[in-house]
C-alpha cells in the first residue's frame, strides 16, 4: 500500500485533514495517509512544510516526491539534509487566483490614485489630470514564474501594457518579456508600477536597491508580494521619503511579523499587509498534491518541480 506522510505543522492540520482525506479517497483510494509516528523507510510521498516535524530526509529512502504546501522553497533549499528525491512547490489554482486578486487589486489602486483621494481633507476638490487609461499605463512584473505569468496575463487582460522579467528567457502571450542582467536594467525604465514576485535566491536578494530604484521613472510605485529579501529596505525608504518612488504596497518582509518599531510603519505612502497575498488554500492545495502523487504512480512527469540548482 502506498503511504503518504503528513509532514506539515499541527497548526494547519485542522484545515488540511478533511480535504486531504477526501482527495486521497477520490484520487488514490489504495493509499494510506500517515499522521504521527511512522517508519521513514515506508513513506513514498510527503505533504510537507519546513515548519513541520521532518527536519532530515536521510532515512526516507523510498521517497518519490516531497510536495511542499508553500510556493516558496528557500527554507527547503537551506536545509543541509535536503531530500534526495524531486521536490514540488505548491502551484494550485487557489494560490494563483489569490495572488492575482491581490496584485490586480493593488495595481488598480495605484493606477487610480486611490490613496491620494482617500487622504483628501473635507472640502478639498482640486486634483491634477485624471489617471491615464489602463492601456496607457505600463506595469512590470519582476519574476515570471507560474504566479508571475498568471498575474501578468490577468493584468494584461484589463488593458494594461505589461512587461515581464525573468532570469532566463521566456515567451509569454500578452507580456513583453526581458531576461538576464541587461534585461533587468532595461525593464526598470519601462514601467510606472512594478510588481515583485521574485523567489529568494542569491541572485535576487537586494536586487531592489538605491541603484535600481534610481533607474525607475520618478513617481513609480512598487508592489512586493514575492520575498522581502529582494528589497534593501533603507534604500526603498529613502526613495519613498524623497518622492522618487511615489508609494509602495508591501506584503512580505525580511522579518515577520514586522516589528512595531520598523520604520516602514511610519514611512509616507506605504501600505503594509501581513503576508496575505497568496495564502495556501487547503482545498485546492490537496487537489494539486494528489494530482502529483497520481502522476508519480503512473510514471508521468511531476508538476511544478523545483530546480535545486537555480533555487526555484
mmCIF file of C-alpha atoms in Angstrom:
data_model
loop_
_atom_site.group_PDB
_atom_site.id
_atom_site.type_symbol
_atom_site.label_atom_id
_atom_site.label_comp_id
_atom_site.label_asym_id
_atom_site.label_seq_id
_atom_site.Cartn_x
_atom_site.Cartn_y
_atom_site.Cartn_z
ATOM 1 C CA UNK A 1 0.000 0.000 0.000
ATOM 2 C CA UNK A 2 1.329 3.438 -0.953
ATOM 3 C CA UNK A 3 1.952 5.565 2.124
ATOM 4 C CA UNK A 4 1.566 9.359 2.140
ATOM 5 C CA UNK A 5 3.010 11.206 5.133
ATOM 6 C CA UNK A 6 1.551 14.397 6.553
ATOM 7 C CA UNK A 7 4.727 16.332 7.434
ATOM 8 C CA UNK A 8 3.462 19.869 7.895
ATOM 9 C CA UNK A 9 2.685 21.642 11.151
ATOM 10 C CA UNK A 10 -0.006 20.635 13.619
ATOM 11 C CA UNK A 11 -1.223 24.237 13.416
ATOM 12 C CA UNK A 12 -2.671 23.775 9.916
ATOM 13 C CA UNK A 13 -3.686 20.118 10.226
ATOM 14 C CA UNK A 14 -7.253 21.047 11.154
ATOM 15 C CA UNK A 15 -7.594 22.892 7.830
ATOM 16 C CA UNK A 16 -5.995 20.139 5.762
ATOM 17 C CA UNK A 17 -7.317 16.950 7.330
ATOM 18 C CA UNK A 18 -10.756 16.809 5.692
ATOM 19 C CA UNK A 19 -9.738 17.907 2.170
ATOM 20 C CA UNK A 20 -6.617 15.736 2.214
ATOM 21 C CA UNK A 21 -8.543 12.626 3.248
ATOM 22 C CA UNK A 22 -11.222 13.471 0.676
ATOM 23 C CA UNK A 23 -8.732 13.781 -2.176
ATOM 24 C CA UNK A 24 -6.908 10.590 -1.213
ATOM 25 C CA UNK A 25 -10.237 8.742 -1.248
ATOM 26 C CA UNK A 26 -11.149 10.266 -4.610
ATOM 27 C CA UNK A 27 -7.830 10.134 -6.453
ATOM 28 C CA UNK A 28 -5.739 7.468 -4.745
ATOM 29 C CA UNK A 29 -8.030 5.239 -2.666
ATOM 30 C CA UNK A 30 -5.420 2.496 -2.363
ATOM 31 C CA UNK A 31 -3.092 4.871 -0.462
ATOM 32 C CA UNK A 32 -2.762 5.239 3.306
ATOM 33 C CA UNK A 33 -2.415 8.629 4.975
ATOM 34 C CA UNK A 34 0.166 8.501 7.753
ATOM 35 C CA UNK A 35 -0.066 11.052 10.558
ATOM 36 C CA UNK A 36 2.263 10.873 13.535
ATOM 37 C CA UNK A 37 4.817 8.140 14.370
ATOM 38 C CA UNK A 38 5.947 6.146 11.347
ATOM 39 C CA UNK A 39 8.730 4.170 9.715
ATOM 40 C CA UNK A 40 10.502 6.618 7.346
ATOM 41 C CA UNK A 41 11.555 3.758 5.069
ATOM 42 C CA UNK A 42 7.905 3.059 4.209
ATOM 43 C CA UNK A 43 6.952 6.576 3.065
ATOM 44 C CA UNK A 44 6.692 7.197 -0.688
ATOM 45 C CA UNK A 45 5.057 10.627 -0.801
ATOM 46 C CA UNK A 46 5.200 13.528 1.622
ATOM 47 C CA UNK A 47 2.912 16.535 2.133
ATOM 48 C CA UNK A 48 5.486 18.856 3.612
ATOM 49 C CA UNK A 49 6.169 22.256 5.149
ATOM 50 C CA UNK A 50 9.552 23.331 6.544
ATOM 51 C CA UNK A 51 7.974 24.176 9.908
ATOM 52 C CA UNK A 52 6.693 20.613 10.268
ATOM 53 C CA UNK A 53 8.246 17.701 12.177
ATOM 54 C CA UNK A 54 10.561 16.380 9.432
ATOM 55 C CA UNK A 55 13.969 18.068 9.540
ATOM 56 C CA UNK A 56 16.155 15.390 7.974
ATOM 57 C CA UNK A 57 15.334 13.264 4.935
ATOM 58 C CA UNK A 58 18.190 10.792 5.312
ATOM 59 C CA UNK A 59 16.000 7.880 6.432
ATOM 60 C CA UNK A 60 13.269 8.406 3.827
ATOM 61 C CA UNK A 61 14.841 6.048 1.335
ATOM 62 C CA UNK A 62 11.692 5.285 -0.717
ATOM 63 C CA UNK A 63 10.502 8.848 -1.232
ATOM 64 C CA UNK A 64 9.287 9.621 -4.746
ATOM 65 C CA UNK A 65 8.179 13.223 -4.162
ATOM 66 C CA UNK A 66 8.160 15.878 -1.469
ATOM 67 C CA UNK A 67 5.162 18.129 -2.109
ATOM 68 C CA UNK A 68 5.662 21.465 -0.401
ATOM 69 C CA UNK A 69 2.430 23.177 0.684
ATOM 70 C CA UNK A 70 4.000 26.602 0.170
ATOM 71 C CA UNK A 71 5.042 28.297 -3.065
ATOM 72 C CA UNK A 72 8.395 29.356 -1.580
ATOM 73 C CA UNK A 73 11.096 26.712 -1.291
ATOM 74 C CA UNK A 74 14.050 28.684 0.101
ATOM 75 C CA UNK A 75 13.789 27.006 3.526
ATOM 76 C CA UNK A 76 13.940 23.572 1.914
ATOM 77 C CA UNK A 77 16.995 24.584 -0.065
ATOM 78 C CA UNK A 78 18.646 25.923 3.095
ATOM 79 C CA UNK A 79 18.223 22.575 4.868
ATOM 80 C CA UNK A 80 21.599 20.753 4.950
ATOM 81 C CA UNK A 81 19.679 17.448 4.811
ATOM 82 C CA UNK A 82 17.803 18.121 1.561
ATOM 83 C CA UNK A 83 15.527 15.484 0.043
ATOM 84 C CA UNK A 84 17.186 13.021 -2.317
ATOM 85 C CA UNK A 85 14.059 12.947 -4.450
ATOM 86 C CA UNK A 86 12.160 15.515 -6.534
ATOM 87 C CA UNK A 87 10.566 18.438 -4.673
ATOM 88 C CA UNK A 88 7.473 20.229 -5.967
ATOM 89 C CA UNK A 89 6.367 23.697 -4.959
ATOM 90 C CA UNK A 90 2.694 24.439 -4.465
ATOM 91 C CA UNK A 91 1.174 25.673 -7.723
ATOM 92 C CA UNK A 92 -2.539 25.130 -7.194
ATOM 93 C CA UNK A 93 -5.263 27.232 -8.762
ATOM 94 C CA UNK A 94 -6.291 28.751 -5.430
ATOM 95 C CA UNK A 95 -2.829 30.203 -4.821
ATOM 96 C CA UNK A 96 -2.640 31.652 -8.334
ATOM 97 C CA UNK A 97 -6.102 33.164 -8.100
ATOM 98 C CA UNK A 98 -5.444 34.596 -4.641
ATOM 99 C CA UNK A 99 -2.157 36.143 -5.700
ATOM 100 C CA UNK A 100 -3.633 37.640 -8.857
ATOM 101 C CA UNK A 101 -6.579 39.073 -6.887
ATOM 102 C CA UNK A 102 -4.100 40.786 -4.571
ATOM 103 C CA UNK A 103 -1.812 42.044 -7.323
ATOM 104 C CA UNK A 104 -4.549 43.240 -9.655
ATOM 105 C CA UNK A 105 -6.370 44.974 -6.810
ATOM 106 C CA UNK A 106 -3.301 46.933 -5.785
ATOM 107 C CA UNK A 107 -2.252 47.679 -9.365
ATOM 108 C CA UNK A 108 -5.676 49.265 -9.839
ATOM 109 C CA UNK A 109 -5.336 51.091 -6.528
ATOM 110 C CA UNK A 110 -2.000 52.586 -7.563
ATOM 111 C CA UNK A 111 -3.255 53.270 -11.097
ATOM 112 C CA UNK A 112 -6.376 55.116 -9.928
ATOM 113 C CA UNK A 113 -4.547 57.084 -7.210
ATOM 114 C CA UNK A 114 -6.981 55.753 -4.628
ATOM 115 C CA UNK A 115 -4.744 56.622 -1.664
ATOM 116 C CA UNK A 116 -4.485 60.231 -2.785
ATOM 117 C CA UNK A 117 -8.249 60.635 -2.878
ATOM 118 C CA UNK A 118 -8.663 58.778 0.424
ATOM 119 C CA UNK A 119 -6.365 61.303 2.106
ATOM 120 C CA UNK A 120 -8.175 64.439 0.889
ATOM 121 C CA UNK A 121 -9.355 66.871 3.537
ATOM 122 C CA UNK A 122 -13.072 67.674 3.834
ATOM 123 C CA UNK A 123 -13.981 70.182 1.142
ATOM 124 C CA UNK A 124 -10.813 69.581 -0.886
ATOM 125 C CA UNK A 125 -11.838 69.310 -4.535
ATOM 126 C CA UNK A 126 -8.718 70.105 -6.552
ATOM 127 C CA UNK A 127 -6.809 67.411 -8.356
ATOM 128 C CA UNK A 128 -4.395 67.162 -11.250
ATOM 129 C CA UNK A 129 -5.242 65.468 -14.505
ATOM 130 C CA UNK A 130 -7.167 62.190 -14.119
ATOM 131 C CA UNK A 131 -5.228 58.914 -14.231
ATOM 132 C CA UNK A 132 -4.385 57.651 -17.710
ATOM 133 C CA UNK A 133 -6.449 54.875 -19.209
ATOM 134 C CA UNK A 134 -5.243 51.369 -18.413
ATOM 135 C CA UNK A 135 -3.936 50.973 -21.951
ATOM 136 C CA UNK A 136 -1.618 53.932 -21.345
ATOM 137 C CA UNK A 137 -0.263 52.624 -18.019
ATOM 138 C CA UNK A 138 2.740 50.292 -18.062
ATOM 139 C CA UNK A 139 3.134 47.576 -15.432
ATOM 140 C CA UNK A 140 6.271 45.471 -14.930
ATOM 141 C CA UNK A 141 6.237 42.003 -13.382
ATOM 142 C CA UNK A 142 9.633 41.118 -11.923
ATOM 143 C CA UNK A 143 9.654 37.334 -11.725
ATOM 144 C CA UNK A 144 7.905 35.245 -14.380
ATOM 145 C CA UNK A 145 7.331 32.001 -12.536
ATOM 146 C CA UNK A 146 3.889 30.399 -12.560
ATOM 147 C CA UNK A 147 2.448 33.112 -10.320
ATOM 148 C CA UNK A 148 4.143 35.937 -12.209
ATOM 149 C CA UNK A 149 2.834 34.733 -15.558
ATOM 150 C CA UNK A 150 -0.676 34.242 -14.182
ATOM 151 C CA UNK A 151 -0.718 37.716 -12.612
ATOM 152 C CA UNK A 152 0.824 39.375 -15.641
ATOM 153 C CA UNK A 153 -1.691 37.908 -18.040
ATOM 154 C CA UNK A 154 -4.580 38.846 -15.790
ATOM 155 C CA UNK A 155 -3.322 42.447 -15.570
ATOM 156 C CA UNK A 156 -2.902 42.491 -19.353
ATOM 157 C CA UNK A 157 -6.495 41.296 -19.752
ATOM 158 C CA UNK A 158 -7.599 44.524 -18.049
ATOM 159 C CA UNK A 159 -5.944 46.586 -20.775
ATOM 160 C CA UNK A 160 -2.599 47.424 -19.160
ATOM 161 C CA UNK A 161 0.643 47.201 -21.108
ATOM 162 C CA UNK A 162 2.565 44.521 -19.244
ATOM 163 C CA UNK A 163 6.309 43.912 -19.281
ATOM 164 C CA UNK A 164 7.920 40.975 -17.503
ATOM 165 C CA UNK A 165 11.412 39.944 -16.435
ATOM 166 C CA UNK A 166 12.939 36.584 -15.594
ATOM 167 C CA UNK A 167 16.496 35.342 -15.203
ATOM 168 C CA UNK A 168 16.149 33.017 -18.197
ATOM 169 C CA UNK A 169 14.408 33.887 -21.452
ATOM 170 C CA UNK A 170 10.672 33.240 -21.665
ATOM 171 C CA UNK A 171 7.990 33.987 -24.213
ATOM 172 C CA UNK A 172 4.598 34.717 -22.659
ATOM 173 C CA UNK A 173 1.481 35.675 -24.583
ATOM 174 C CA UNK A 174 0.335 39.209 -23.752
ATOM 175 C CA UNK A 175 3.574 40.176 -21.970
ATOM 176 C CA UNK A 176 6.686 41.818 -23.417
ATOM 177 C CA UNK A 177 9.487 39.824 -21.849
ATOM 178 C CA UNK A 178 13.055 40.624 -20.784
ATOM 179 C CA UNK A 179 15.729 38.288 -19.437
ATOM 180 C CA UNK A 180 19.123 38.286 -17.786
ATOM 181 C CA UNK A 181 21.130 41.069 -16.203
ATOM 182 C CA UNK A 182 20.805 43.519 -19.090
ATOM 183 C CA UNK A 183 17.122 42.733 -19.444
ATOM 184 C CA UNK A 184 16.624 43.618 -15.796
ATOM 185 C CA UNK A 185 18.280 47.002 -16.230
ATOM 186 C CA UNK A 186 16.212 47.605 -19.375
ATOM 187 C CA UNK A 187 12.839 46.849 -17.794
ATOM 188 C CA UNK A 188 13.438 49.275 -14.920
ATOM 189 C CA UNK A 189 12.837 52.191 -17.263
ATOM 190 C CA UNK A 190 9.801 50.688 -18.978
ATOM 191 C CA UNK A 191 7.016 50.881 -16.376
ATOM 192 C CA UNK A 192 5.329 53.006 -13.738
ATOM 193 C CA UNK A 193 4.065 50.197 -11.500
ATOM 194 C CA UNK A 194 6.480 47.414 -10.529
ATOM 195 C CA UNK A 195 5.184 44.115 -9.130
ATOM 196 C CA UNK A 196 7.811 41.971 -7.372
ATOM 197 C CA UNK A 197 7.130 38.229 -7.496
ATOM 198 C CA UNK A 198 10.724 37.087 -7.202
ATOM 199 C CA UNK A 199 11.975 33.925 -5.480
ATOM 200 C CA UNK A 200 14.517 34.203 -2.684
ATOM 201 C CA UNK A 201 17.817 33.281 -4.328
ATOM 202 C CA UNK A 202 21.339 34.721 -4.046
ATOM 203 C CA UNK A 203 20.761 36.411 -7.420
ATOM 204 C CA UNK A 204 17.555 38.163 -6.367
ATOM 205 C CA UNK A 205 18.460 39.203 -2.821
ATOM 206 C CA UNK A 206 18.831 43.003 -2.566
ATOM 207 C CA UNK A 207 18.011 43.393 -6.261
ATOM 208 C CA UNK A 208 15.851 46.450 -5.482
ATOM 209 C CA UNK A 209 18.414 48.892 -4.120
ATOM 210 C CA UNK A 210 19.489 52.512 -4.445
ATOM 211 C CA UNK A 211 20.880 51.982 -7.947
ATOM 212 C CA UNK A 212 17.937 50.045 -9.363
ATOM 213 C CA UNK A 213 15.377 52.331 -7.709
ATOM 214 C CA UNK A 214 17.101 55.336 -9.307
ATOM 215 C CA UNK A 215 16.642 53.699 -12.714
ATOM 216 C CA UNK A 216 12.861 53.594 -12.261
ATOM 217 C CA UNK A 217 10.905 56.619 -13.516
ATOM 218 C CA UNK A 218 10.227 59.323 -10.936
ATOM 219 C CA UNK A 219 6.841 58.651 -9.355
ATOM 220 C CA UNK A 220 6.935 54.894 -9.956
ATOM 221 C CA UNK A 221 5.294 52.622 -7.401
ATOM 222 C CA UNK A 222 6.172 49.182 -6.066
ATOM 223 C CA UNK A 223 4.099 46.186 -5.016
ATOM 224 C CA UNK A 224 6.082 43.412 -3.310
ATOM 225 C CA UNK A 225 4.241 40.128 -2.905
ATOM 226 C CA UNK A 226 7.244 37.875 -3.512
ATOM 227 C CA UNK A 227 10.061 37.874 -0.962
ATOM 228 C CA UNK A 228 11.171 40.552 1.489
ATOM 229 C CA UNK A 229 14.855 39.872 0.824
ATOM 230 C CA UNK A 230 14.521 41.328 -2.684
ATOM 231 C CA UNK A 231 14.477 44.894 -1.293
ATOM 232 C CA UNK A 232 17.150 46.864 0.522
ATOM 233 C CA UNK A 233 14.703 48.407 2.968
ATOM 234 C CA UNK A 234 16.706 51.520 3.821
ATOM 235 C CA UNK A 235 17.072 52.332 0.119
ATOM 236 C CA UNK A 236 13.361 52.000 -0.560
ATOM 237 C CA UNK A 237 12.506 54.118 2.474
ATOM 238 C CA UNK A 238 14.913 56.788 1.217
ATOM 239 C CA UNK A 239 13.347 56.713 -2.260
ATOM 240 C CA UNK A 240 9.852 56.998 -0.776
ATOM 241 C CA UNK A 241 10.864 59.850 1.524
ATOM 242 C CA UNK A 242 12.432 61.790 -1.354
ATOM 243 C CA UNK A 243 9.373 61.208 -3.551
ATOM 244 C CA UNK A 244 11.266 59.398 -6.293
ATOM 245 C CA UNK A 245 9.086 56.354 -5.532
ATOM 246 C CA UNK A 246 5.519 57.532 -5.042
ATOM 247 C CA UNK A 247 4.139 54.635 -3.000
ATOM 248 C CA UNK A 248 4.729 51.024 -2.022
ATOM 249 C CA UNK A 249 2.477 48.143 -1.066
ATOM 250 C CA UNK A 250 4.443 45.554 0.895
ATOM 251 C CA UNK A 251 3.180 42.106 1.841
ATOM 252 C CA UNK A 252 6.492 40.375 2.624
ATOM 253 C CA UNK A 253 9.422 41.369 4.831
ATOM 254 C CA UNK A 254 12.813 40.152 5.989
ATOM 255 C CA UNK A 255 11.395 39.738 9.487
ATOM 256 C CA UNK A 256 7.813 38.629 10.022
ATOM 257 C CA UNK A 257 5.742 39.702 11.816
ATOM 258 C CA UNK A 258 7.082 43.166 11.029
ATOM 259 C CA UNK A 259 8.283 44.664 14.348
ATOM 260 C CA UNK A 260 6.287 47.558 15.776
ATOM 261 C CA UNK A 261 9.318 49.840 15.620
ATOM 262 C CA UNK A 262 10.143 49.089 11.980
ATOM 263 C CA UNK A 263 10.475 52.366 10.023
ATOM 264 C CA UNK A 264 8.108 51.117 7.313
ATOM 265 C CA UNK A 265 5.206 51.751 9.706
ATOM 266 C CA UNK A 266 5.882 55.479 9.689
ATOM 267 C CA UNK A 267 7.187 55.942 6.145
ATOM 268 C CA UNK A 268 4.824 58.019 3.985
ATOM 269 C CA UNK A 269 2.820 56.284 1.257
ATOM 270 C CA UNK A 270 3.454 52.733 2.420
ATOM 271 C CA UNK A 271 0.659 50.184 2.797
ATOM 272 C CA UNK A 272 1.624 47.124 4.853
ATOM 273 C CA UNK A 273 -0.308 43.865 4.573
ATOM 274 C CA UNK A 274 0.535 40.858 6.801
ATOM 275 C CA UNK A 275 1.697 38.279 4.226
ATOM 276 C CA UNK A 276 -1.787 37.607 2.875
ATOM 277 C CA UNK A 277 -1.229 37.823 -0.886
ATOM 278 C CA UNK A 278 -1.045 34.093 -1.594
ATOM 279 C CA UNK A 279 -2.180 32.012 1.339
ATOM 280 C CA UNK A 280 -2.312 28.284 0.685
ATOM 281 C CA UNK A 281 -5.957 27.190 0.377
ATOM 282 C CA UNK A 282 -6.213 23.673 1.751
ATOM 283 C CA UNK A 283 -8.999 22.591 -0.601
ATOM 284 C CA UNK A 284 -7.158 23.377 -3.835
ATOM 285 C CA UNK A 285 -3.715 22.537 -2.404
ATOM 286 C CA UNK A 286 -4.829 18.982 -1.614
ATOM 287 C CA UNK A 287 -6.229 18.522 -5.106
ATOM 288 C CA UNK A 288 -2.878 19.593 -6.569
ATOM 289 C CA UNK A 289 -0.839 17.411 -4.211
ATOM 290 C CA UNK A 290 -2.828 14.285 -5.025
ATOM 291 C CA UNK A 291 -2.665 15.012 -8.739
ATOM 292 C CA UNK A 292 1.112 14.994 -8.397
ATOM 293 C CA UNK A 293 1.135 11.754 -6.407
ATOM 294 C CA UNK A 294 -1.085 10.079 -9.016
ATOM 295 C CA UNK A 295 1.300 11.241 -11.727
ATOM 296 C CA UNK A 296 4.120 9.609 -9.804
ATOM 297 C CA UNK A 297 2.282 6.295 -9.647
ATOM 298 C CA UNK A 298 1.610 6.459 -13.397
ATOM 299 C CA UNK A 299 5.208 7.320 -14.198
ATOM 300 C CA UNK A 300 4.228 10.747 -15.554
ATOM 301 C CA UNK A 301 6.304 13.911 -15.003
ATOM 302 C CA UNK A 302 5.579 15.754 -11.773
ATOM 303 C CA UNK A 303 4.161 19.278 -11.874
ATOM 304 C CA UNK A 304 5.922 22.402 -10.537
ATOM 305 C CA UNK A 305 9.221 20.713 -9.785
ATOM 306 C CA UNK A 306 11.907 22.773 -8.078
ATOM 307 C CA UNK A 307 15.237 23.215 -9.850
ATOM 308 C CA UNK A 308 17.529 22.614 -6.869
ATOM 309 C CA UNK A 309 20.437 24.334 -8.620
ATOM 310 C CA UNK A 310 18.563 27.507 -9.596
ATOM 311 C CA UNK A 311 16.681 27.647 -6.288
ATOM 312 C CA UNK A 312 13.124 27.905 -7.607
#
